[in-house]
Amino acid sequence: MTVRAVLVGVGSALPARRVTNAELAETVDT
């Protein structure tokens, strides 16, 4: 699955906001 790739892309696209791993997990609802 490319979920991790997507998360990395989102983090790179939003450098102004540092998103934690926990927030990413909640966003993807894993």
Coordinates of C-alpha atoms in Angstrom, one line a residue, residues 2-21:
T2 CA 1.1 3.5 -0.7
V3 CA -0.4 5.0 2.4
R4 CA 3.0 5.8 3.9
A5 CA 4.1 7.5 0.6
V6 CA 1.0 9.7 0.8
L7 CA 1.7 10.6 4.4
V8 CA 5.3 11.6 3.5
G9 CA 4.0 13.6 0.6
V10 CA 1.5 15.5 2.8
G11 CA 4.3 16.2 5.4
S12 CA 6.5 17.5 2.6
A13 CA 3.7 19.6 1.1
L14 CA 3.0 21.2 4.5
P15 CA 6.4 22.1 6.0
A16 CA 4.8 25.1 7.9
R17 CA 2.7 22.7 10.0
R18 CA 4.6 19.9 11.6
V19 CA 2.2 17.0 11.8
T20 CA 3.0 14.2 14.2
N21 CA 2.8 10.5 13.5

